[in-house]
Amino acid sequence: MDIALLLCGIAVAVLVGTSVAEKVRVPAPLLLTAIGVAASYVPSVPQVHLESDVVLMGLLPPLLYAAAQSTSLVDFNANRRPILLLSVGLVVFTAAGVGAAAKLVLPDLPWAVALALGAVVAPPDAVAATAIGRRIALPRRVVTILEGESLLNDATALVALRTAVAVAAGTGLDAWGITLDFVLAAGGGLLVGGVLFLVVAKVRRLVTDPVIDSAMSLVVPFVAYLTAEELHASGVLAVVVAGLLLAHKAPVLQSAQSRIAERLNWRTIAFVLENTVFLLIGLQAKWIVEGAAASPIGWGRVVGLCLVTLAAVVVLRMLWVFPTRYGLVRPGPDPDTGRPPPWTYTLILGWAGMRGVVTLAAAFVLPEDTPYREVLLLAAFTVVAGTLFVQGLTLPWLARRLHVPAPDPAEDALARATLLQQASKAAFEELDRLEYDDAHGVVDLIRQRIDQRNFAAWERLATVADEESPSDLYARVRMAMIEAERRRVLEIRGSGSTPSDVVADVLAMLDVEESMLTVATAERAELRVVQRGSRRTGEGCEDLERHPAVETVEDPACEGCLRDGTRWVALRQCLACGHVGCCDSSPHQHATEHFHDTSHPVMQSAEPGEDWRWCYVHHTTA
């Protein structure tokens, strides 16, 4: 009963804490850790001891798998060099540096134990990095590198920790043996993850039930981790590889229903586990502090070791990221801006080294007879809490001071519209190849629906100021209609005249449509408050190269709409002759009509603050 009450209390605290954090605009990991620390000193709250096996086998696999599911394999591969330098090189560098610093504070601390402490505090946390990084909207390239680093560095740190513990136990130090163990652990993890991916991929081609498919995905991280660990390989790498590959291949392996169900399931799991982890970290505070207080070395040296360890992990990361960036990585142009990322990205990357639950769990791996074990646990807790609060709280301020640009919603909208337009072009080409007897005008209806979808995507970019776009009008009217439909369906459900399964299916259909409208409306609202500026999006073409952006005419107007007595939605200017016409969402689509009449290939948005161009021939933007 006490355990059940504790679990319920943790769940309620997580839900309330995350809701409050959202309201006060504070990262949830920081607030939940603070709540946990305060709760650990409340007499009525049971003392929580977080066992390493619970974290490493129960919490870490699903957390890593959820993070891998949301990480782009393409982006990961594009940034593999900095990711590997951080996840392997920086971990080893930090472990050695922290070990040396700890040895200075406690000279009688064995070298193996000092290096074990370094391995414990070396890996930044996947959850903390992405939770805070996405919360303050860091550049995508920075977030990708942080995600990739935190997915892989646990494997390096755990191998280094086990080696240090083995040496401390008296097995001796063998450089070749350590290197071989690391290679075997990494290679074995990659192999297990790859084999599991092939097995699950083959099974998924045969499974059509979304429930079974989603249930299978819940088992994958645990099977990957436990199988690899049984083979003395890296369970962390096995989970990450399986998650990355399965997410990358999901569009061709799973049905649409399965993908939606799995995405929602893992978002929920990640939300619960991520936030629970930080609350559990805080709940360890009281007994860890009390254990260190009983140490015979005195509070002065205890505090000194904790502060030196915290300072070392922060400083060593900075000492690593700048030389490796300019000496080894030499980053090329950013695909979003076309320019090499500035030094401010590197500074942000260096400051975003928050530690989390893996550091605390790894500290518990230290054997009970380890010298100064209680003090080492407190040092690990200090690093976790210190980096979360010092770096986590100051990271948003630092990003603002350095003017680090967040992802541009307007640029995303342009990329989305371009991608949909190119997909539609392929769809229409396929439609032209198909043989069919269309006696009921079905093909025209299909073309119309695809056009309306594309028009809605373009309308997110710009319309006439202070006027409701066709998409906004459609969303407002359709939402009101859906609400009326739902009320009527619920009335019928109450009468009991229709089978409950049928009612549930109809309600689900309405929910899917409403959710799509809600997301689209929220994105359009976000775009209205975004500063528009020069951006680089999509693939170019020779026509775009020949027609650079120009200053559009003052007070543009569509002469065709004025002549026809209609209202336009947005205006476009031809870059060959300067003709201004209305966009395809407008009733008569005069800009496209001008292209068909003249074959002038490139037009530019004539809306205020917009400078993107569109090639009618190649369906590309710039």
XYZ file of C-alpha atoms in Angstrom:
622
model
C 0.000 0.000 0.000
C 2.830 2.422 0.856
C 4.513 1.744 -2.510
C 1.225 2.310 -4.346
C 0.716 5.621 -2.552
C 4.297 6.655 -3.333
C 3.857 5.861 -7.032
C 0.573 7.795 -7.139
C 2.228 10.712 -5.391
C 5.101 10.718 -7.886
C 2.648 10.630 -10.809
C 0.597 13.520 -9.398
C 3.739 15.537 -8.621
C 4.999 15.022 -12.188
C 1.709 16.128 -13.755
C 1.316 19.150 -11.476
C 4.984 20.097 -11.761
C 5.057 19.995 -15.563
C 1.821 21.984 -15.755
C 3.175 24.653 -13.408
C 6.489 24.747 -15.298
C 4.592 25.386 -18.526
C 2.618 28.199 -16.925
C 5.637 29.962 -15.408
C 7.810 29.217 -18.458
C 10.500 27.318 -16.554
C 12.016 24.092 -17.937
C 10.180 21.190 -16.299
C 13.398 19.247 -15.445
C 14.586 22.106 -13.233
C 11.316 22.576 -11.375
C 10.786 18.838 -10.830
C 14.324 18.391 -9.508
C 13.741 21.260 -7.057
C 10.419 19.730 -5.984
C 12.160 16.397 -5.429
C 14.915 17.963 -3.314
C 12.353 19.800 -1.152
C 10.177 16.681 -0.817
C 13.127 14.549 0.320
C 13.296 16.646 3.503
C 9.571 16.335 4.265
C 9.239 13.808 7.133
C 6.106 12.145 5.753
C 7.685 11.440 2.339
C 9.272 7.963 2.214
C 12.990 7.816 1.527
C 13.658 6.801 -2.097
C 16.835 4.914 -3.031
C 17.285 4.820 -6.792
C 18.986 1.516 -7.600
C 21.320 1.431 -10.587
C 19.627 -1.634 -12.099
C 16.259 0.131 -12.024
C 17.691 3.014 -14.032
C 20.018 1.145 -16.364
C 17.587 -1.668 -17.200
C 14.195 -0.156 -16.470
C 14.348 3.543 -17.332
C 17.316 4.009 -19.664
C 16.229 1.687 -22.547
C 12.797 3.287 -23.133
C 14.210 6.800 -22.677
C 16.959 6.166 -25.221
C 14.541 4.493 -27.627
C 12.078 7.395 -27.404
C 14.898 9.879 -28.040
C 16.187 7.805 -30.971
C 12.670 7.622 -32.432
C 12.490 11.416 -32.585
C 16.031 11.859 -33.971
C 16.549 12.124 -37.716
C 18.997 9.524 -39.017
C 19.778 11.833 -41.946
C 20.666 14.736 -39.632
C 22.545 12.368 -37.335
C 24.657 11.109 -40.219
C 25.291 14.647 -41.500
C 26.734 15.596 -38.087
C 28.409 12.272 -37.258
C 31.913 13.751 -36.850
C 31.088 16.266 -34.092
C 28.741 13.719 -32.487
C 31.466 11.064 -32.280
C 34.048 13.564 -31.052
C 31.712 14.572 -28.239
C 30.291 11.159 -27.378
C 33.647 9.340 -27.348
C 36.503 11.833 -27.256
C 34.940 14.287 -24.814
C 33.808 11.527 -22.441
C 37.336 10.109 -22.216
C 38.811 13.616 -21.901
C 36.346 14.533 -19.132
C 36.853 11.275 -17.243
C 40.633 11.788 -17.198
C 40.386 15.479 -16.303
C 37.875 14.987 -13.485
C 39.938 12.070 -12.169
C 43.022 14.271 -11.992
C 41.073 17.078 -10.289
C 39.596 14.672 -7.726
C 43.059 13.300 -7.016
C 44.284 16.820 -6.225
C 41.512 17.350 -3.667
C 41.804 13.859 -2.126
C 45.401 12.705 -2.661
C 44.767 9.347 -0.967
C 41.940 8.537 -3.393
C 43.078 5.640 -5.619
C 43.565 6.610 -9.269
C 41.105 3.952 -10.437
C 38.399 5.337 -8.142
C 39.147 8.908 -9.256
C 38.788 7.875 -12.904
C 35.580 6.020 -12.023
C 34.179 9.309 -10.671
C 35.241 10.977 -13.911
C 33.418 8.328 -15.957
C 30.315 8.753 -13.786
C 30.003 12.510 -14.371
C 31.282 12.562 -17.970
C 28.112 11.921 -20.065
C 25.557 14.740 -20.542
C 21.983 13.542 -20.323
C 19.845 12.913 -23.407
C 16.648 13.969 -21.669
C 18.003 17.171 -20.122
C 19.716 18.318 -23.316
C 16.722 17.849 -25.587
C 14.120 18.995 -23.054
C 15.863 22.312 -22.412
C 17.270 22.677 -25.937
C 13.871 22.321 -27.596
C 12.183 24.369 -24.896
C 14.244 27.464 -25.771
C 14.250 26.718 -29.526
C 17.963 26.299 -30.185
C 19.137 25.953 -33.813
C 18.323 22.524 -35.239
C 21.952 21.694 -35.913
C 22.859 22.322 -32.264
C 19.925 20.228 -31.028
C 20.832 17.404 -33.425
C 24.422 17.319 -32.149
C 23.252 17.415 -28.527
C 20.800 14.592 -29.177
C 23.337 12.495 -31.013
C 25.986 13.059 -28.355
C 23.684 12.157 -25.486
C 22.448 9.041 -27.280
C 25.941 7.599 -27.662
C 28.011 8.963 -24.781
C 26.368 6.728 -22.171
C 27.954 3.714 -23.861
C 31.446 5.256 -23.656
C 30.964 6.316 -20.038
C 29.608 2.948 -18.862
C 32.456 1.036 -20.518
C 34.972 3.425 -18.930
C 33.254 3.072 -15.546
C 33.270 -0.721 -15.626
C 36.945 -0.692 -16.594
C 37.821 1.670 -13.740
C 35.818 -0.400 -11.230
C 37.555 -3.581 -12.420
C 40.963 -1.940 -11.988
C 39.982 -0.702 -8.530
C 39.006 -4.269 -7.635
C 42.565 -5.372 -8.409
C 42.397 -6.847 -11.918
C 45.134 -4.517 -13.164
C 45.332 -1.959 -15.947
C 45.790 -3.280 -19.475
C 45.635 -0.594 -22.173
C 45.209 -3.118 -24.980
C 42.567 -4.952 -23.008
C 40.644 -1.742 -22.373
C 40.776 -0.833 -26.065
C 39.655 -4.316 -27.075
C 36.800 -4.291 -24.552
C 35.602 -0.951 -25.869
C 35.739 -2.079 -29.495
C 33.921 -5.327 -28.700
C 31.282 -3.515 -26.638
C 30.666 -0.924 -29.351
C 30.773 -3.429 -32.212
C 28.549 -5.858 -30.359
C 26.019 -3.127 -29.606
C 25.932 -2.032 -33.240
C 25.533 -5.646 -34.356
C 22.737 -6.463 -31.900
C 20.860 -3.272 -32.794
C 21.236 -3.941 -36.524
C 20.115 -7.580 -36.264
C 17.131 -6.649 -34.114
C 16.167 -3.986 -36.663
C 16.188 -6.573 -39.455
C 14.055 -8.978 -37.412
C 11.502 -6.356 -36.372
C 11.403 -4.929 -39.910
C 10.597 -8.366 -41.330
C 7.870 -8.960 -38.746
C 6.378 -5.517 -39.271
C 5.831 -6.207 -42.945
C 3.505 -9.032 -41.851
C 1.691 -7.174 -39.044
C -1.290 -5.029 -39.999
C -2.892 -4.516 -36.583
C -1.747 -1.160 -35.121
C -2.253 -2.433 -31.567
C 0.052 -5.417 -32.068
C 2.577 -3.243 -33.883
C 2.627 -0.666 -31.086
C 2.873 -3.363 -28.421
C 5.843 -4.848 -30.265
C 7.617 -1.488 -30.235
C 7.304 -1.371 -26.437
C 9.359 -4.558 -26.185
C 12.114 -3.591 -28.644
C 14.272 -1.366 -26.363
C 14.327 -3.923 -23.553
C 15.125 -6.824 -25.886
C 17.917 -4.790 -27.494
C 19.428 -3.713 -24.186
C 19.235 -7.054 -22.379
C 20.448 -9.076 -25.374
C 23.478 -6.856 -25.826
C 24.315 -6.846 -22.122
C 24.081 -10.654 -21.984
C 26.638 -10.759 -24.805
C 28.855 -8.259 -22.886
C 28.174 -5.655 -25.564
C 26.820 -2.125 -25.196
C 23.095 -2.214 -24.510
C 22.945 1.547 -24.990
C 24.260 1.345 -28.552
C 21.953 -1.572 -29.352
C 18.885 0.430 -28.288
C 20.002 3.569 -30.134
C 20.806 1.738 -33.392
C 17.524 -0.183 -33.362
C 15.540 2.983 -32.592
C 17.231 5.125 -35.253
C 16.855 2.518 -38.004
C 13.258 1.586 -37.168
C 12.220 5.253 -37.047
C 13.968 5.946 -40.351
C 12.272 3.009 -42.089
C 8.871 3.418 -40.421
C 7.223 5.060 -43.488
C 7.843 1.925 -45.573
C 7.485 -0.704 -42.824
C 4.355 0.396 -40.980
C 0.838 1.406 -41.861
C -0.245 5.000 -41.268
C -2.376 3.915 -38.310
C 0.552 2.082 -36.744
C 2.838 5.085 -37.126
C 0.303 7.417 -35.531
C -0.327 5.018 -32.654
C 3.379 4.391 -32.029
C 4.244 8.083 -32.187
C 1.547 8.942 -29.636
C 2.485 6.030 -27.362
C 6.163 6.963 -27.247
C 5.407 10.646 -26.736
C 3.355 9.679 -23.686
C 5.984 7.253 -22.377
C 8.778 9.772 -22.884
C 6.768 12.507 -21.150
C 6.080 10.347 -18.076
C 9.555 8.821 -17.769
C 11.542 11.972 -18.561
C 9.785 14.030 -15.927
C 9.679 11.210 -13.379
C 13.435 10.816 -13.716
C 14.120 14.395 -12.643
C 11.743 14.131 -9.706
C 13.531 10.936 -8.619
C 16.895 12.692 -8.908
C 15.727 15.325 -6.440
C 14.311 12.723 -4.041
C 17.822 11.298 -3.557
C 19.113 14.542 -2.011
C 18.553 13.936 1.718
C 20.087 10.499 2.139
C 23.029 11.281 -0.168
C 23.855 14.431 1.838
C 23.469 12.563 5.126
C 25.772 9.787 3.915
C 28.471 12.274 2.919
C 28.121 14.073 6.271
C 29.170 10.866 8.022
C 32.467 10.781 6.085
C 35.574 11.220 8.269
C 37.315 13.599 5.825
C 35.383 16.678 6.962
C 32.900 18.966 5.269
C 35.566 21.265 3.895
C 37.099 18.617 1.684
C 33.677 17.166 0.804
C 32.453 20.533 -0.430
C 35.752 21.119 -2.158
C 35.528 17.829 -4.057
C 31.930 18.554 -5.100
C 32.685 22.065 -6.348
C 35.912 21.048 -8.094
C 34.116 18.177 -9.857
C 31.296 20.480 -10.977
C 33.734 23.127 -12.214
C 35.826 20.517 -13.996
C 32.975 19.082 -16.075
C 31.953 22.579 -17.189
C 35.461 23.839 -17.960
C 36.680 20.630 -19.613
C 33.740 20.658 -21.997
C 34.592 24.187 -23.075
C 38.253 23.256 -23.457
C 37.205 20.419 -25.768
C 34.525 21.898 -28.024
C 36.414 24.898 -29.397
C 39.703 23.176 -30.377
C 37.867 20.183 -31.858
C 35.534 22.423 -33.836
C 38.297 24.453 -35.459
C 40.941 21.738 -35.548
C 39.001 18.584 -36.441
C 35.373 19.244 -37.389
C 35.812 22.288 -39.656
C 32.047 22.535 -40.229
C 30.770 23.234 -43.708
C 27.857 25.488 -44.648
C 24.694 25.046 -42.637
C 21.933 23.726 -44.938
C 19.480 26.219 -43.430
C 21.573 29.362 -43.825
C 24.179 28.487 -46.455
C 26.930 29.786 -44.145
C 29.269 27.995 -41.701
C 27.751 28.025 -38.193
C 29.180 30.877 -36.085
C 31.268 30.500 -32.926
C 28.191 31.251 -30.858
C 26.807 27.820 -31.810
C 29.944 26.228 -30.349
C 29.640 28.239 -27.136
C 26.008 27.204 -26.738
C 26.988 23.596 -27.454
C 29.665 23.779 -24.783
C 27.330 25.304 -22.201
C 24.530 22.785 -22.820
C 26.240 19.967 -20.927
C 23.527 19.172 -18.387
C 23.891 15.872 -16.543
C 20.989 13.642 -15.556
C 19.842 10.279 -14.323
C 22.584 8.199 -15.984
C 25.222 10.027 -13.941
C 23.384 9.292 -10.697
C 22.680 5.675 -11.673
C 26.293 5.130 -12.702
C 27.425 6.424 -9.304
C 25.408 3.681 -7.627
C 27.358 1.117 -9.662
C 30.385 1.880 -7.497
C 30.866 -1.090 -5.109
C 29.919 -0.649 -1.441
C 33.562 -0.962 -0.359
C 34.757 1.846 -2.673
C 36.789 4.412 -0.691
C 34.767 7.566 0.076
C 31.742 6.134 -1.765
C 29.259 8.425 0.025
C 31.322 11.475 -0.885
C 31.544 10.356 -4.513
C 27.753 9.934 -4.604
C 27.350 13.495 -3.321
C 29.830 14.763 -5.925
C 27.809 13.059 -8.668
C 24.559 14.532 -7.286
C 26.177 17.977 -7.128
C 27.196 17.737 -10.788
C 23.671 16.697 -11.812
C 21.922 19.402 -9.778
C 24.571 22.039 -10.502
C 24.564 21.607 -14.273
C 20.767 21.431 -14.384
C 20.319 24.631 -12.422
C 23.393 26.660 -13.355
C 23.558 25.765 -17.044
C 19.865 24.958 -17.498
C 18.696 28.282 -16.062
C 21.312 30.395 -17.832
C 21.154 28.677 -21.221
C 18.078 30.660 -22.416
C 19.700 33.934 -21.282
C 22.961 33.022 -23.018
C 21.166 32.119 -26.248
C 19.388 35.482 -26.222
C 22.564 37.422 -25.442
C 24.426 35.703 -28.269
C 21.472 36.223 -30.641
C 21.467 32.526 -31.510
C 18.639 32.159 -34.039
C 15.794 29.780 -33.331
C 14.261 27.736 -36.157
C 12.206 30.079 -38.339
C 8.525 29.035 -38.560
C 8.191 31.003 -41.802
C 11.082 29.083 -43.307
C 9.498 25.827 -42.153
C 6.212 26.845 -43.743
C 7.971 27.596 -47.033
C 9.787 24.253 -46.923
C 6.524 22.436 -46.136
C 4.686 24.095 -49.008
C 7.536 23.322 -51.413
C 7.707 19.693 -50.324
C 3.949 19.232 -50.693
C 4.051 20.853 -54.126
C 6.807 18.501 -55.283
C 4.974 15.496 -53.827
C 1.816 16.582 -55.632
C 3.729 16.857 -58.894
C 4.817 13.219 -58.519
C 1.245 12.250 -57.653
C -0.192 13.933 -60.749
C 2.450 12.261 -62.923
C 1.394 8.900 -61.486
C -2.243 9.804 -62.071
C -1.500 10.479 -65.727
C 0.073 7.020 -66.044
C -2.870 5.180 -64.497
C -5.608 3.672 -66.627
C -9.147 4.197 -65.363
C -12.715 4.795 -66.471
C -13.849 7.891 -64.596
C -17.549 8.249 -65.275
C -18.249 10.070 -62.016
C -15.623 12.825 -61.981
C -13.537 11.174 -59.247
C -10.223 12.280 -60.756
C -11.301 15.910 -60.817
C -12.262 15.602 -57.156
C -8.844 14.127 -56.328
C -7.063 16.946 -58.158
C -9.205 19.503 -56.380
C -8.453 18.066 -52.931
C -4.699 17.978 -53.579
C -4.789 21.565 -54.850
C -6.700 22.687 -51.752
C -4.131 20.994 -49.513
C -1.304 22.779 -51.318
C -3.113 26.127 -51.275
C -3.520 25.827 -47.491
C 0.220 25.232 -47.119
C 1.081 28.341 -49.156
C -1.477 30.436 -47.297
C 0.448 29.900 -44.065
C 3.163 32.144 -45.500
C 1.266 35.311 -46.327
C -2.132 36.736 -47.108
C -3.545 40.252 -47.259
C -3.033 41.918 -43.876
C -5.988 41.843 -41.455
C -7.993 39.595 -43.767
C -9.018 36.020 -43.093
C -7.396 33.586 -45.499
C -9.473 30.858 -47.140
C -7.749 28.286 -44.917
C -8.541 30.266 -41.767
C -12.142 30.641 -42.842
C -12.390 26.944 -43.661
C -10.896 25.982 -40.275
C -13.210 28.286 -38.323
C -16.366 27.164 -40.102
C -15.426 23.491 -40.182
C -14.540 23.460 -36.453
C -17.967 24.835 -35.623
C -19.573 22.205 -37.847
C -17.540 19.394 -36.258
C -18.674 20.508 -32.817
C -22.292 20.376 -34.001
C -21.702 16.937 -35.521
C -20.170 15.672 -32.293
C -23.103 16.936 -30.218
C -25.541 15.119 -32.473
C -23.539 11.893 -32.412
C -23.439 12.016 -28.603
C -27.199 12.539 -28.495
C -27.655 9.458 -30.652
C -25.203 7.520 -28.467
C -27.272 8.439 -25.401
C -30.408 7.022 -26.992
C -28.759 3.622 -27.412
C -30.127 3.201 -30.935
C -26.715 2.837 -32.635
C -24.036 0.237 -31.822
C -21.323 1.700 -29.590
C -18.542 0.536 -31.955
C -20.059 2.528 -34.797
C -20.383 5.610 -32.597
C -16.762 5.277 -31.477
C -15.570 5.035 -35.098
C -17.465 8.178 -36.102
C -16.182 10.107 -33.083
C -12.627 9.018 -33.909
C -13.027 10.294 -37.487
C -14.177 13.674 -36.188
C -11.291 13.779 -33.697
C -8.687 13.157 -36.421
C -10.099 15.929 -38.608
C -10.353 18.355 -35.695
C -6.788 17.667 -34.567
C -5.467 18.380 -38.073
C -7.345 21.682 -38.173
C -6.124 22.616 -34.681
C -2.458 22.026 -35.548
C -2.720 23.961 -38.801
C -4.464 26.886 -37.068
C -1.812 27.028 -34.341
C 0.991 27.070 -36.923
C -0.642 29.905 -38.854
C -1.075 31.894 -35.628
C 2.619 31.405 -34.808
C 3.667 32.657 -38.220
C 1.782 35.918 -37.742
C 4.158 37.016 -34.970
C 7.382 35.916 -36.646
C 9.826 38.451 -38.019
C 10.184 37.699 -41.692
C 13.643 37.838 -43.202
C 15.951 36.471 -45.823
C 16.026 32.683 -45.803
C 17.448 29.806 -47.760
C 15.146 26.850 -48.281
C 14.929 23.885 -50.585
C 16.853 22.947 -53.698
C 17.579 25.577 -56.302
C 17.523 25.321 -60.086
C 18.977 27.169 -63.064
C 15.881 29.355 -63.459
C 16.090 30.530 -59.851
C 19.788 31.264 -60.324
C 18.995 33.442 -63.352
C 16.246 35.366 -61.513
C 17.502 36.737 -58.162
C 15.204 38.416 -55.673
C 14.257 42.049 -56.313
C 12.475 44.837 -54.484
C 8.815 44.325 -55.311
C 6.656 47.181 -56.556
C 5.105 49.553 -54.050
C 1.398 49.089 -53.351
C 1.089 45.967 -55.546
C -2.288 45.013 -56.941
C -3.616 42.318 -59.219
C -5.011 44.045 -62.299
C -6.884 40.890 -63.264
C -8.743 40.782 -59.946
C -9.525 44.502 -60.161
C -10.855 43.981 -63.675
C -12.927 40.943 -62.663
C -14.181 42.496 -59.448
C -12.752 39.745 -57.232
C -10.510 39.829 -54.112
C -7.099 38.260 -54.042
C -5.598 36.235 -51.185
C -1.894 37.010 -51.785
C 0.129 38.609 -54.583
C 3.050 37.340 -56.667
C 5.388 39.297 -58.982
C 6.944 37.873 -62.147
C 10.739 38.291 -62.095
C 10.980 38.360 -65.873
C 8.584 41.221 -66.633
C 7.383 42.550 -63.256
C 3.735 41.541 -63.783
C 1.785 41.228 -60.513
C -0.866 38.534 -60.203
C -2.828 36.785 -57.491
C -1.790 33.456 -55.971
C -3.409 30.073 -56.607
C -5.597 30.385 -53.483
C -7.287 33.368 -55.138
C -10.385 32.778 -57.295
C -8.758 33.282 -60.726
C -5.082 32.370 -60.061
C -3.758 35.169 -62.254
C -0.069 34.555 -61.407
C -0.233 30.975 -62.694
C -2.293 32.167 -65.673
C 0.502 34.632 -66.478
C 3.064 31.791 -66.426
C 0.970 29.701 -68.828
C 0.578 32.694 -71.146
C 4.236 33.810 -71.129
C 6.304 30.832 -69.859
C 8.141 33.236 -67.532
C 9.441 30.668 -65.033
C 10.031 32.462 -61.712
C 7.812 34.593 -59.538
C 8.446 36.198 -56.154
C 6.081 36.871 -53.284
C 4.920 40.477 -53.394
C 3.693 40.404 -49.804
C 5.405 42.718 -47.261
C 8.421 41.132 -45.577
C 8.526 38.142 -47.941
C 11.328 37.534 -50.435
C 10.930 33.872 -51.363
C 10.766 32.862 -55.017
C 9.055 29.990 -56.810
C 9.986 28.276 -60.065
C 6.943 27.043 -61.977
C 9.059 24.796 -64.194
C 11.015 22.835 -61.575
C 8.713 23.306 -58.539
C 11.578 24.659 -56.413
C 11.913 27.602 -54.033
C 14.642 29.976 -52.953
